[in-house]
GROMACS .gro file of C-alpha atoms in nm:
model
  499
    1ARG     CA    1   7.172   0.751   0.003
    2GLN     CA    2   7.351   0.430   0.102
    3ARG     CA    3   7.659   0.499  -0.110
    4GLU     CA    4   7.671   0.859   0.015
    5ILE     CA    5   7.665   0.737   0.374
    6SER     CA    6   7.932   0.476   0.303
    7ILE     CA    7   8.157   0.736   0.139
    8ARG     CA    8   8.113   0.974   0.433
    9LEU     CA    9   8.206   0.697   0.674
   10ALA     CA   10   8.500   0.590   0.458
   11ILE     CA   11   8.655   0.938   0.454
   12GLY     CA   12   8.631   0.975   0.829
   13ALA     CA   13   8.280   1.087   0.922
   14THR     CA   14   8.177   0.967   1.267
   15ARG     CA   15   7.845   0.816   1.368
   16GLY     CA   16   7.773   1.131   1.567
   17THR     CA   17   7.825   1.344   1.256
   18LEU     CA   18   7.576   1.133   1.062
   19THR     CA   19   7.329   1.143   1.349
   20ARG     CA   20   7.347   1.524   1.363
   21LEU     CA   21   7.307   1.539   0.984
   22PHE     CA   22   6.997   1.321   0.978
   23LEU     CA   23   6.847   1.488   1.284
   24SER     CA   24   6.894   1.837   1.139
   25GLU     CA   25   6.737   1.734   0.808
   26SER     CA   26   6.448   1.557   0.980
   27LEU     CA   27   6.382   1.840   1.226
   28VAL     CA   28   6.378   2.098   0.945
   29LEU     CA   29   6.118   1.892   0.760
   30ALA     CA   30   5.918   1.833   1.080
   31ALA     CA   31   5.925   2.204   1.167
   32ALA     CA   32   5.810   2.300   0.818
   33ALA     CA   33   5.532   2.042   0.835
   34GLY     CA   34   5.428   2.162   1.181
   35ILE     CA   35   5.412   2.525   1.069
   36VAL     CA   36   5.211   2.440   0.758
   37GLY     CA   37   4.984   2.213   0.963
   38HIS     CA   38   4.919   2.483   1.221
   39ILE     CA   39   4.842   2.741   0.951
   40VAL     CA   40   4.598   2.500   0.789
   41ALA     CA   41   4.445   2.430   1.131
   42MET     CA   42   4.390   2.802   1.191
   43TRP     CA   43   4.128   2.819   0.917
   44GLY     CA   44   4.063   2.452   0.853
   45THR     CA   45   3.913   2.367   1.192
   46GLU     CA   46   3.656   2.645   1.171
   47ALA     CA   47   3.565   2.536   0.819
   48ILE     CA   48   3.529   2.176   0.938
   49VAL     CA   49   3.309   2.282   1.230
   50ARG     CA   50   3.081   2.470   0.989
   51LEU     CA   51   3.079   2.181   0.744
   52VAL     CA   52   3.014   1.920   1.010
   53GLY     CA   53   2.742   2.126   1.175
   54VAL     CA   54   2.835   2.063   1.538
   55PRO     CA   55   2.509   2.093   1.739
   56ALA     CA   56   2.665   2.312   2.008
   57ALA     CA   57   2.884   2.616   2.047
   58VAL     CA   58   3.243   2.503   1.992
   59GLU     CA   59   3.557   2.715   2.025
   60SER     CA   60   3.745   2.589   1.720
   61THR     CA   61   4.036   2.837   1.708
   62PRO     CA   62   4.364   2.664   1.808
   63ASP     CA   63   4.494   2.801   2.139
   64TRP     CA   64   4.834   2.781   2.311
   65ARG     CA   65   4.774   2.421   2.416
   66VAL     CA   66   4.724   2.322   2.054
   67ILE     CA   67   5.041   2.509   1.959
   68LEU     CA   68   5.241   2.328   2.229
   69PHE     CA   69   5.095   1.996   2.118
   70THR     CA   70   5.188   2.071   1.756
   71ILE     CA   71   5.544   2.163   1.856
   72GLY     CA   72   5.576   1.849   2.067
   73VAL     CA   73   5.446   1.617   1.796
   74SER     CA   74   5.665   1.780   1.531
   75ALA     CA   75   5.975   1.751   1.751
   76LEU     CA   76   5.897   1.390   1.841
   77ALA     CA   77   5.843   1.298   1.476
   78GLY     CA   78   6.161   1.476   1.371
   79ILE     CA   79   6.371   1.301   1.635
   80ALA     CA   80   6.218   0.958   1.576
   81PHE     CA   81   6.254   0.967   1.199
   82GLY     CA   82   6.594   1.131   1.219
   83LEU     CA   83   6.744   0.868   1.448
   84THR     CA   84   6.614   0.576   1.243
   85PRO     CA   85   6.845   0.624   0.939
   86SER     CA   86   7.143   0.701   1.162
   87LEU     CA   87   7.091   0.375   1.351
   88ARG     CA   88   7.061   0.188   1.022
   89ALA     CA   89   7.378   0.355   0.895
   90ALA     CA   90   7.569   0.217   1.192
   91GLY     CA   91   7.526  -0.135   1.056
   92LEU     CA   92   7.612  -0.067   0.692
   93PRO     CA   93   7.871  -0.301   0.536
   94LEU     CA   94   8.101  -0.038   0.387
   95THR     CA   95   8.283  -0.261   0.140
   96SER     CA   96   7.973  -0.402  -0.027
   97TRP     CA   97   7.795  -0.069  -0.040
   98LEU     CA   98   8.098   0.113  -0.183
   99ARG     CA   99   8.122  -0.146  -0.461
  100SER     CA  100   7.750  -0.137  -0.537
  101GLU     CA  101   7.585   0.082  -0.797
  102PRO     CA  102   7.262   0.272  -0.747
  103GLY     CA  103   6.974   0.064  -0.871
  104SER     CA  104   7.190  -0.243  -0.933
  105ASP     CA  105   6.992  -0.454  -0.687
  106SER     CA  106   6.739  -0.654  -0.887
  107ARG     CA  107   6.493  -0.667  -0.600
  108PRO     CA  108   6.515  -0.342  -0.404
  109GLN     CA  109   6.290  -0.348  -0.099
  110THR     CA  110   6.156  -0.059   0.100
  111SER     CA  111   6.226  -0.075   0.468
  112ARG     CA  112   6.001  -0.258   0.706
  113LEU     CA  113   5.932   0.070   0.882
  114GLN     CA  114   5.801   0.230   0.562
  115ARG     CA  115   5.577  -0.067   0.495
  116ALA     CA  116   5.459  -0.077   0.856
  117LEU     CA  117   5.367   0.292   0.845
  118ILE     CA  118   5.171   0.249   0.523
  119ILE     CA  119   4.994  -0.061   0.655
  120GLY     CA  120   4.909   0.129   0.974
  121GLN     CA  121   4.770   0.423   0.776
  122LEU     CA  122   4.560   0.191   0.563
  123ALA     CA  123   4.429   0.009   0.871
  124LEU     CA  124   4.339   0.340   1.039
  125SER     CA  125   4.169   0.455   0.720
  126LEU     CA  126   3.957   0.140   0.717
  127VAL     CA  127   3.848   0.200   1.078
  128MET     CA  128   3.747   0.560   1.012
  129LEU     CA  129   3.575   0.490   0.681
  130ALA     CA  130   3.381   0.197   0.827
  131SER     CA  131   3.281   0.407   1.130
  132ALA     CA  132   3.161   0.691   0.911
  133GLY     CA  133   2.980   0.445   0.686
  134ILE     CA  134   2.793   0.278   0.972
  135LEU     CA  135   2.679   0.617   1.101
  136ILE     CA  136   2.566   0.732   0.757
  137ARG     CA  137   2.370   0.411   0.708
  138GLY     CA  138   2.230   0.450   1.058
  139LEU     CA  139   2.114   0.804   0.986
  140ALA     CA  140   1.943   0.687   0.669
  141ALA     CA  141   1.777   0.406   0.864
  142ALA     CA  142   1.667   0.650   1.135
  143TRP     CA  143   1.492   0.872   0.881
  144ARG     CA  144   1.314   0.564   0.749
  145THR     CA  145   1.208   0.462   1.100
  146ASP     CA  146   0.840   0.504   1.171
  147VAL     CA  147   0.831   0.740   1.470
  148GLY     CA  148   0.459   0.680   1.508
  149PHE     CA  149   0.339   1.030   1.422
  150ALA     CA  150   0.338   1.258   1.118
  151TYR     CA  151   0.590   1.541   1.131
  152GLU     CA  152   0.601   1.642   0.765
  153GLY     CA  153   0.372   1.936   0.699
  154ARG     CA  154   0.338   2.015   1.071
  155VAL     CA  155   0.454   2.330   1.248
  156ALA     CA  156   0.488   2.407   1.618
  157VAL     CA  157   0.448   2.749   1.782
  158SER     CA  158   0.517   2.778   2.157
  159THR     CA  159   0.374   3.033   2.400
  160ASP     CA  160   0.304   3.070   2.773
  161PRO     CA  161  -0.003   3.269   2.889
  162ARG     CA  162   0.114   3.235   3.248
  163LEU     CA  163   0.373   3.505   3.180
  164GLN     CA  164   0.085   3.748   3.119
  165ASN     CA  165  -0.091   3.649   3.442
  166TYR     CA  166  -0.358   3.436   3.277
  167ASP     CA  167  -0.563   3.220   3.511
  168GLN     CA  168  -0.721   2.888   3.414
  169PRO     CA  169  -1.053   3.021   3.277
  170ARG     CA  170  -0.886   3.295   3.067
  171ALA     CA  171  -0.619   3.055   2.939
  172ALA     CA  172  -0.876   2.791   2.843
  173ALA     CA  173  -1.081   3.053   2.656
  174LEU     CA  174  -0.766   3.179   2.480
  175TYR     CA  175  -0.674   2.827   2.369
  176ALA     CA  176  -1.023   2.760   2.234
  177ARG     CA  177  -1.040   3.089   2.039
  178ALA     CA  178  -0.689   3.044   1.898
  179LEU     CA  179  -0.754   2.690   1.777
  180THR     CA  180  -1.088   2.789   1.622
  181ALA     CA  181  -0.921   3.073   1.429
  182ILE     CA  182  -0.623   2.860   1.322
  183ARG     CA  183  -0.847   2.580   1.195
  184ALA     CA  184  -1.029   2.838   0.982
  185LEU     CA  185  -0.707   2.944   0.805
  186PRO     CA  186  -0.688   2.846   0.436
  187GLY     CA  187  -0.508   2.518   0.375
  188VAL     CA  188  -0.503   2.413   0.741
  189ASP     CA  189  -0.599   2.047   0.784
  190GLY     CA  190  -0.597   2.041   1.163
  191ALA     CA  191  -0.477   2.220   1.475
  192THR     CA  192  -0.433   2.125   1.837
  193LEU     CA  193  -0.212   2.206   2.133
  194ALA     CA  194  -0.004   2.011   2.382
  195HIS     CA  195   0.213   2.073   2.681
  196LEU     CA  196   0.512   1.903   2.516
  197VAL     CA  197   0.611   1.881   2.151
  198PRO     CA  198   0.722   1.538   2.027
  199PHE     CA  199   1.103   1.519   2.005
  200GLY     CA  200   1.119   1.857   2.176
  201GLY     CA  201   1.398   1.752   2.408
  202ARG     CA  202   1.194   1.728   2.729
  203VAL     CA  203   1.000   1.430   2.857
  204PHE     CA  204   0.802   1.433   3.180
  205VAL     CA  205   0.826   1.089   3.337
  206HIS     CA  206   0.604   1.007   3.633
  207GLY     CA  207   0.579   0.714   3.869
  208LEU     CA  208   0.270   0.500   3.823
  209SER     CA  209   0.024   0.381   4.086
  210PHE     CA  210  -0.270   0.145   4.046
  211PRO     CA  211  -0.576   0.112   4.271
  212GLY     CA  212  -0.578  -0.203   4.480
  213ARG     CA  213  -0.207  -0.268   4.434
  214SER     CA  214   0.026  -0.244   4.730
  215VAL     CA  215   0.319  -0.008   4.692
  216ASP     CA  216   0.669  -0.119   4.790
  217GLU     CA  217   0.837   0.196   4.914
  218ASN     CA  218   1.183   0.048   4.852
  219ALA     CA  219   1.108  -0.053   4.493
  220ARG     CA  220   1.170   0.178   4.201
  221PRO     CA  221   0.832   0.310   4.082
  222ASP     CA  222   0.704   0.227   3.737
  223ARG     CA  223   0.755   0.519   3.501
  224VAL     CA  224   0.567   0.648   3.201
  225SER     CA  225   0.604   0.949   2.972
  226VAL     CA  226   0.312   1.188   3.024
  227ASN     CA  227   0.186   1.467   2.799
  228HIS     CA  228  -0.121   1.688   2.837
  229VAL     CA  229  -0.296   1.737   2.503
  230TRP     CA  230  -0.605   1.906   2.355
  231THR     CA  231  -0.872   1.749   2.142
  232ASN     CA  232  -0.775   1.664   1.782
  233PHE     CA  233  -0.415   1.595   1.894
  234PHE     CA  234  -0.409   1.240   1.758
  235ALA     CA  235  -0.583   1.335   1.434
  236THR     CA  236  -0.346   1.627   1.371
  237LEU     CA  237  -0.037   1.408   1.414
  238ARG     CA  238  -0.203   1.105   1.253
  239ILE     CA  239  -0.157   0.881   1.556
  240PRO     CA  240  -0.414   0.603   1.519
  241ILE     CA  241  -0.644   0.516   1.808
  242VAL     CA  242  -0.634   0.136   1.791
  243LEU     CA  243  -0.880   0.075   2.075
  244GLY     CA  244  -1.143   0.289   2.243
  245ARG     CA  245  -1.198   0.654   2.157
  246ASP     CA  246  -1.025   0.990   2.124
  247PHE     CA  247  -1.062   1.281   2.365
  248THR     CA  248  -1.373   1.498   2.333
  249ASP     CA  249  -1.455   1.843   2.466
  250VAL     CA  250  -1.610   1.678   2.772
  251ASP     CA  251  -1.269   1.530   2.866
  252LEU     CA  252  -1.121   1.881   2.882
  253ARG     CA  253  -1.334   1.973   3.182
  254PRO     CA  254  -1.148   1.967   3.515
  255GLY     CA  255  -1.218   1.655   3.719
  256THR     CA  256  -1.303   1.430   3.424
  257ASP     CA  257  -0.987   1.222   3.489
  258THR     CA  258  -0.958   1.027   3.163
  259ALA     CA  259  -0.648   0.913   2.976
  260ILE     CA  260  -0.527   0.756   2.653
  261VAL     CA  261  -0.232   0.516   2.677
  262SER     CA  262   0.010   0.370   2.425
  263GLU     CA  263   0.010   0.009   2.311
  264THR     CA  264   0.331  -0.057   2.504
  265MET     CA  265   0.178   0.071   2.826
  266ALA     CA  266  -0.142  -0.128   2.776
  267GLN     CA  267   0.049  -0.449   2.705
  268ARG     CA  268   0.286  -0.400   2.996
  269TYR     CA  269   0.035  -0.324   3.270
  270TRP     CA  270  -0.285  -0.494   3.147
  271PRO     CA  271  -0.161  -0.783   2.932
  272ASP     CA  272  -0.452  -1.020   2.997
  273VAL     CA  273  -0.744  -0.780   3.033
  274ASP     CA  274  -0.916  -0.511   2.831
  275PRO     CA  275  -0.727  -0.186   2.907
  276ILE     CA  276  -1.037   0.026   2.847
  277GLY     CA  277  -1.173   0.129   3.184
  278GLN     CA  278  -0.857   0.042   3.376
  279ARG     CA  279  -0.741   0.309   3.618
  280PHE     CA  280  -0.401   0.444   3.714
  281SER     CA  281  -0.245   0.751   3.869
  282VAL     CA  282   0.064   0.951   3.779
  283ASP     CA  283   0.038   1.160   4.096
  284GLY     CA  284   0.107   0.898   4.360
  285PRO     CA  285  -0.094   0.626   4.535
  286ASN     CA  286  -0.354   0.876   4.657
  287GLY     CA  287  -0.467   0.963   4.305
  288PRO     CA  288  -0.645   1.107   4.130
  289PHE     CA  289  -0.690   0.784   3.936
  290ARG     CA  290  -0.765   0.821   3.567
  291ALA     CA  291  -0.974   0.586   3.355
  292VAL     CA  292  -0.832   0.464   3.023
  293VAL     CA  293  -1.069   0.559   2.740
  294GLY     CA  294  -0.842   0.477   2.445
  295VAL     CA  295  -0.524   0.305   2.331
  296ALA     CA  296  -0.305   0.479   2.073
  297ARG     CA  297  -0.034   0.334   1.856
  298ASP     CA  298   0.318   0.354   1.997
  299VAL     CA  299   0.519   0.667   1.919
  300GLN     CA  300   0.882   0.761   1.968
  301ILE     CA  301   0.867   1.019   2.244
  302ASP     CA  302   1.203   1.193   2.234
  303GLU     CA  303   1.460   0.968   2.069
  304PHE     CA  304   1.501   0.681   1.828
  305THR     CA  305   1.484   0.362   2.034
  306GLU     CA  306   1.420  -0.004   1.963
  307ARG     CA  307   1.132  -0.012   2.212
  308PRO     CA  308   0.918   0.298   2.262
  309TRP     CA  309   0.858   0.434   2.609
  310PRO     CA  310   0.523   0.353   2.768
  311ALA     CA  311   0.325   0.673   2.724
  312ALA     CA  312   0.008   0.828   2.858
  313TRP     CA  313  -0.177   1.131   2.722
  314LEU     CA  314  -0.395   1.326   2.962
  315PRO     CA  315  -0.654   1.587   2.857
  316HIS     CA  316  -0.531   1.945   2.880
  317THR     CA  317  -0.783   2.120   3.104
  318GLY     CA  318  -0.676   2.471   3.007
  319GLU     CA  319  -0.424   2.552   3.279
  320ALA     CA  320  -0.210   2.855   3.210
  321GLY     CA  321   0.140   2.740   3.123
  322GLU     CA  322   0.374   2.671   2.839
  323VAL     CA  323   0.192   2.511   2.546
  324VAL     CA  324   0.277   2.420   2.189
  325VAL     CA  325   0.026   2.493   1.913
  326LEU     CA  326   0.054   2.220   1.647
  327THR     CA  327  -0.083   2.289   1.299
  328ALA     CA  328  -0.111   2.055   1.000
  329SER     CA  329  -0.099   2.205   0.652
  330ALA     CA  330   0.042   2.121   0.310
  331ARG     CA  331   0.139   2.485   0.256
  332PRO     CA  332   0.499   2.609   0.305
  333PRO     CA  333   0.585   2.594   0.678
  334ALA     CA  334   0.710   2.954   0.690
  335GLN     CA  335   0.374   3.087   0.567
  336VAL     CA  336   0.178   2.872   0.811
  337ILE     CA  337   0.399   2.982   1.101
  338ARG     CA  338   0.348   3.350   1.017
  339GLU     CA  339  -0.029   3.308   1.002
  340VAL     CA  340  -0.045   3.109   1.328
  341GLU     CA  341   0.167   3.371   1.502
  342GLY     CA  342  -0.062   3.639   1.358
  343VAL     CA  343  -0.367   3.464   1.506
  344ILE     CA  344  -0.207   3.444   1.852
  345ARG     CA  345  -0.088   3.805   1.845
  346GLY     CA  346  -0.431   3.912   1.723
  347LEU     CA  347  -0.580   3.767   2.042
  348ASP     CA  348  -0.311   3.911   2.270
  349ARG     CA  349  -0.027   4.114   2.123
  350ASP     CA  350   0.170   4.091   2.450
  351LEU     CA  351   0.170   3.713   2.458
  352PRO     CA  352   0.531   3.588   2.414
  353LEU     CA  353   0.615   3.342   2.138
  354PHE     CA  354   0.918   3.128   2.222
  355SER     CA  355   0.979   2.895   1.932
  356SER     CA  356   0.818   2.868   1.591
  357ARG     CA  357   0.953   2.583   1.382
  358PRO     CA  358   0.851   2.297   1.156
  359LEU     CA  359   0.802   1.978   1.354
  360ARG     CA  360   1.053   1.809   1.124
  361ASP     CA  361   1.328   2.025   1.277
  362TYR     CA  362   1.265   1.873   1.620
  363VAL     CA  363   1.306   1.523   1.478
  364ALA     CA  364   1.620   1.625   1.288
  365GLU     CA  365   1.778   1.769   1.603
  366ARG     CA  366   1.768   1.427   1.766
  367LEU     CA  367   2.011   1.313   1.494
  368ASP     CA  368   2.240   1.618   1.496
  369GLY     CA  369   2.505   1.452   1.713
  370GLU     CA  370   2.518   1.138   1.500
  371ARG     CA  371   2.515   1.344   1.181
  372ALA     CA  372   2.805   1.562   1.298
  373LEU     CA  373   3.004   1.259   1.413
  374SER     CA  374   2.950   1.080   1.081
  375LYS     CA  375   3.072   1.384   0.885
  376LEU     CA  376   3.374   1.426   1.112
  377LEU     CA  377   3.469   1.060   1.083
  378ALA     CA  378   3.420   1.074   0.707
  379ILE     CA  379   3.653   1.377   0.683
  380CYS     CA  380   3.913   1.207   0.904
  381GLY     CA  381   3.880   0.885   0.705
  382VAL     CA  382   3.929   1.062   0.373
  383MET     CA  383   4.229   1.253   0.513
  384ALA     CA  384   4.383   0.933   0.652
  385LEU     CA  385   4.321   0.757   0.322
  386ALA     CA  386   4.475   1.048   0.132
  387LEU     CA  387   4.785   1.039   0.355
  388ALA     CA  388   4.812   0.663   0.307
  389GLY     CA  389   4.774   0.710  -0.068
  390LEU     CA  390   5.044   0.979  -0.075
  391GLY     CA  391   5.275   0.761   0.131
  392LEU     CA  392   5.218   0.465  -0.097
  393TYR     CA  393   5.269   0.686  -0.401
  394GLY     CA  394   5.602   0.803  -0.262
  395VAL     CA  395   5.718   0.452  -0.182
  396THR     CA  396   5.614   0.325  -0.525
  397ALA     CA  397   5.779   0.619  -0.702
  398TYR     CA  398   6.098   0.556  -0.504
  399SER     CA  399   6.084   0.187  -0.591
  400VAL     CA  400   6.034   0.274  -0.959
  401THR     CA  401   6.341   0.499  -0.948
  402LEU     CA  402   6.556   0.225  -0.795
  403ARG     CA  403   6.428  -0.034  -1.039
  404THR     CA  404   6.464   0.175  -1.354
  405ARG     CA  405   6.733  -0.055  -1.496
  406GLU     CA  406   6.528  -0.361  -1.408
  407ILE     CA  407   6.230  -0.209  -1.588
  408GLY     CA  408   6.450  -0.145  -1.891
  409VAL     CA  409   6.572  -0.505  -1.891
  410ARG     CA  410   6.217  -0.640  -1.860
  411MET     CA  411   6.091  -0.423  -2.145
  412ALA     CA  412   6.394  -0.506  -2.360
  413LEU     CA  413   6.316  -0.875  -2.311
  414GLY     CA  414   5.959  -0.826  -2.429
  415ALA     CA  415   5.760  -0.726  -2.120
  416GLY     CA  416   5.472  -0.495  -2.204
  417ALA     CA  417   5.364  -0.179  -2.027
  418ARG     CA  418   5.074  -0.364  -1.865
  419ASP     CA  419   5.315  -0.625  -1.723
  420VAL     CA  420   5.531  -0.357  -1.561
  421GLN     CA  421   5.230  -0.173  -1.423
  422GLN     CA  422   5.087  -0.491  -1.277
  423LEU     CA  423   5.421  -0.560  -1.109
  424PHE     CA  424   5.400  -0.244  -0.897
  425VAL     CA  425   5.024  -0.245  -0.849
  426ARG     CA  426   5.041  -0.604  -0.727
  427ASP     CA  427   5.304  -0.512  -0.466
  428SER     CA  428   5.089  -0.221  -0.347
  429LEU     CA  429   4.776  -0.434  -0.327
  430ARG     CA  430   4.967  -0.674  -0.102
  431LEU     CA  431   5.018  -0.384   0.136
  432ALA     CA  432   4.649  -0.300   0.108
  433VAL     CA  433   4.554  -0.657   0.198
  434ARG     CA  434   4.777  -0.642   0.504
  435GLY     CA  435   4.626  -0.310   0.600
  436LEU     CA  436   4.278  -0.460   0.565
  437MET     CA  437   4.377  -0.756   0.779
  438TRP     CA  438   4.515  -0.536   1.055
  439GLY     CA  439   4.225  -0.292   1.038
  440LEU     CA  440   3.938  -0.539   1.010
  441LEU     CA  441   3.898  -0.629   1.377
  442PRO     CA  442   3.933  -0.266   1.500
  443ALA     CA  443   3.682  -0.161   1.233
  444ILE     CA  444   3.435  -0.427   1.346
  445ALA     CA  445   3.483  -0.320   1.708
  446ALA     CA  446   3.428   0.047   1.617
  447THR     CA  447   3.115  -0.021   1.412
  448TYR     CA  448   2.981  -0.248   1.684
  449GLY     CA  449   3.013   0.032   1.938
  450LEU     CA  450   2.864   0.297   1.709
  451SER     CA  451   2.571   0.078   1.603
  452GLY     CA  452   2.421   0.115   1.949
  453MET     CA  453   2.368   0.487   1.887
  454LEU     CA  454   2.103   0.433   1.620
  455VAL     CA  455   1.811   0.208   1.545
  456GLY     CA  456   1.795  -0.033   1.252
  457VAL     CA  457   2.169  -0.092   1.208
  458PHE     CA  458   2.335  -0.431   1.249
  459PRO     CA  459   2.641  -0.431   1.479
  460VAL     CA  460   2.853  -0.586   1.202
  461ASP     CA  461   2.750  -0.435   0.869
  462PRO     CA  462   2.907  -0.628   0.578
  463VAL     CA  463   2.797  -0.368   0.323
  464THR     CA  464   2.981  -0.090   0.505
  465LEU     CA  465   3.296  -0.298   0.556
  466ILE     CA  466   3.304  -0.416   0.195
  467ALA     CA  467   3.245  -0.064   0.060
  468SER     CA  468   3.524   0.074   0.282
  469ALA     CA  469   3.760  -0.205   0.171
  470ILE     CA  470   3.682  -0.143  -0.197
  471MET     CA  471   3.747   0.230  -0.154
  472LEU     CA  472   4.076   0.159   0.022
  473ALA     CA  473   4.186  -0.091  -0.243
  474GLY     CA  474   4.094   0.153  -0.520
  475VAL     CA  475   4.301   0.435  -0.372
  476THR     CA  476   4.591   0.195  -0.317
  477ALA     CA  477   4.581   0.074  -0.677
  478LEU     CA  478   4.560   0.431  -0.809
  479ALA     CA  479   4.852   0.546  -0.591
  480ALA     CA  480   5.066   0.265  -0.734
  481TYR     CA  481   4.941   0.290  -1.092
  482ILE     CA  482   5.041   0.654  -1.148
  483PRO     CA  483   5.419   0.614  -1.091
  484ALA     CA  484   5.416   0.269  -1.252
  485ARG     CA  485   5.252   0.413  -1.564
  486ARG     CA  486   5.515   0.685  -1.580
  487ALA     CA  487   5.790   0.422  -1.556
  488THR     CA  488   5.663   0.239  -1.865
  489ARG     CA  489   5.714   0.549  -2.078
  490VAL     CA  490   6.092   0.536  -2.026
  491ASP     CA  491   6.295   0.429  -2.329
  492PRO     CA  492   6.446   0.085  -2.247
  493LEU     CA  493   6.787   0.193  -2.387
  494VAL     CA  494   6.789   0.500  -2.164
  495ALA     CA  495   6.681   0.287  -1.866
  496LEU     CA  496   6.962   0.037  -1.925
  497ARG     CA  497   7.221   0.318  -1.916
  498THR     CA  498   7.074   0.462  -1.593
  499GLU     CA  499   7.294   0.462  -1.283
   0.00000   0.00000   0.00000
């Protein structure tokens, strides 16, 4: 519109008139975009929340604050992009522009602002795609991580006899009868119970005391994750006993005071001696002190970490309280859950059942936040990449329009369609390279920060960065190729007569 602006100025239009013209045009476009964007947000955010699977109740409907924000952003964008052409028009050389012809410039260039916006969009796309990629790779690595126990083919059913006024003898008898009946079910490979379910979201951590060791009251006490379990717990979850023995029925009697500890706990507190027979207390320096009868392989207690918590398992002596019945079976989990619930209700129909789920679900929940964030970043990255691609497509199409005569001259002189296409694709790839350069360091910083959320992911992941860069370059090349391909179909004679 340079000639149009020059003509307006030549016939008496003032700078203020041009400013009002550009502002009105820009604000109309911004208002239309804001309205469309808000309408899309009305249903799009709820769809994204469902697709992402946010692990919490989220109010996704845009409220008045979102509306005000949308109005403000639209107005700001309209003013900013309306003032820019008016400021540029103030410096136009009228004589040269009035004498020029549209498309006569052999090397038309898009403005620096247009290029800067596209480069910024490409850089932001790289950051989001790399962030989503590192989380996706981290989730895959987390599922491959050995948590130390078997959760496939295991179900967990929770109950609490205390709510029905069970005392210790009645509760212990109930547990024994229930486990005997569950183990007799067809297809059941093992059954046990525990106070806490692995990855159940709660970990009881107690301070440690050791006989013969002085206690510094000002020092932070040593801590260990503690769980009370029944016999067959380690066999049901396939946790190997690497030293010593498993619990027996004798250990379930009150006052036996035995314990099984993890490898990490044994190595931390008894590095130079045999841990079997060592004694410790989780109830303070006055005991009771428990003797270690076995050492089990390390397990992830409640989250994916590089180093497992030190853990101790104490024999469940039948106290009435919340317990989790764990059952191992190769049959469908839903069938096993129904049969286990039927056994418990057959013993006491009034006994409440809180949660009945496959054990795999507990492990999956630990990754819900990372999974939702990876999906959200992937959606944002794809949207940012799409916007960058559309912007680049528009710039390339505009450049093709301005250079129609040049294209005609090139083709008349023997240039092939591939040569013309490469001309525009090459210019677009230069923008992509600049976008990659500007986005590389922020992408590395983002992936470095996100890598700490999961186990088994390198802070700087070359595979993720390279894959994101290839995707970005591919979209850039495609956005430039489409208008360039259309330009090569123009008849050179028609192109030469174009004004």
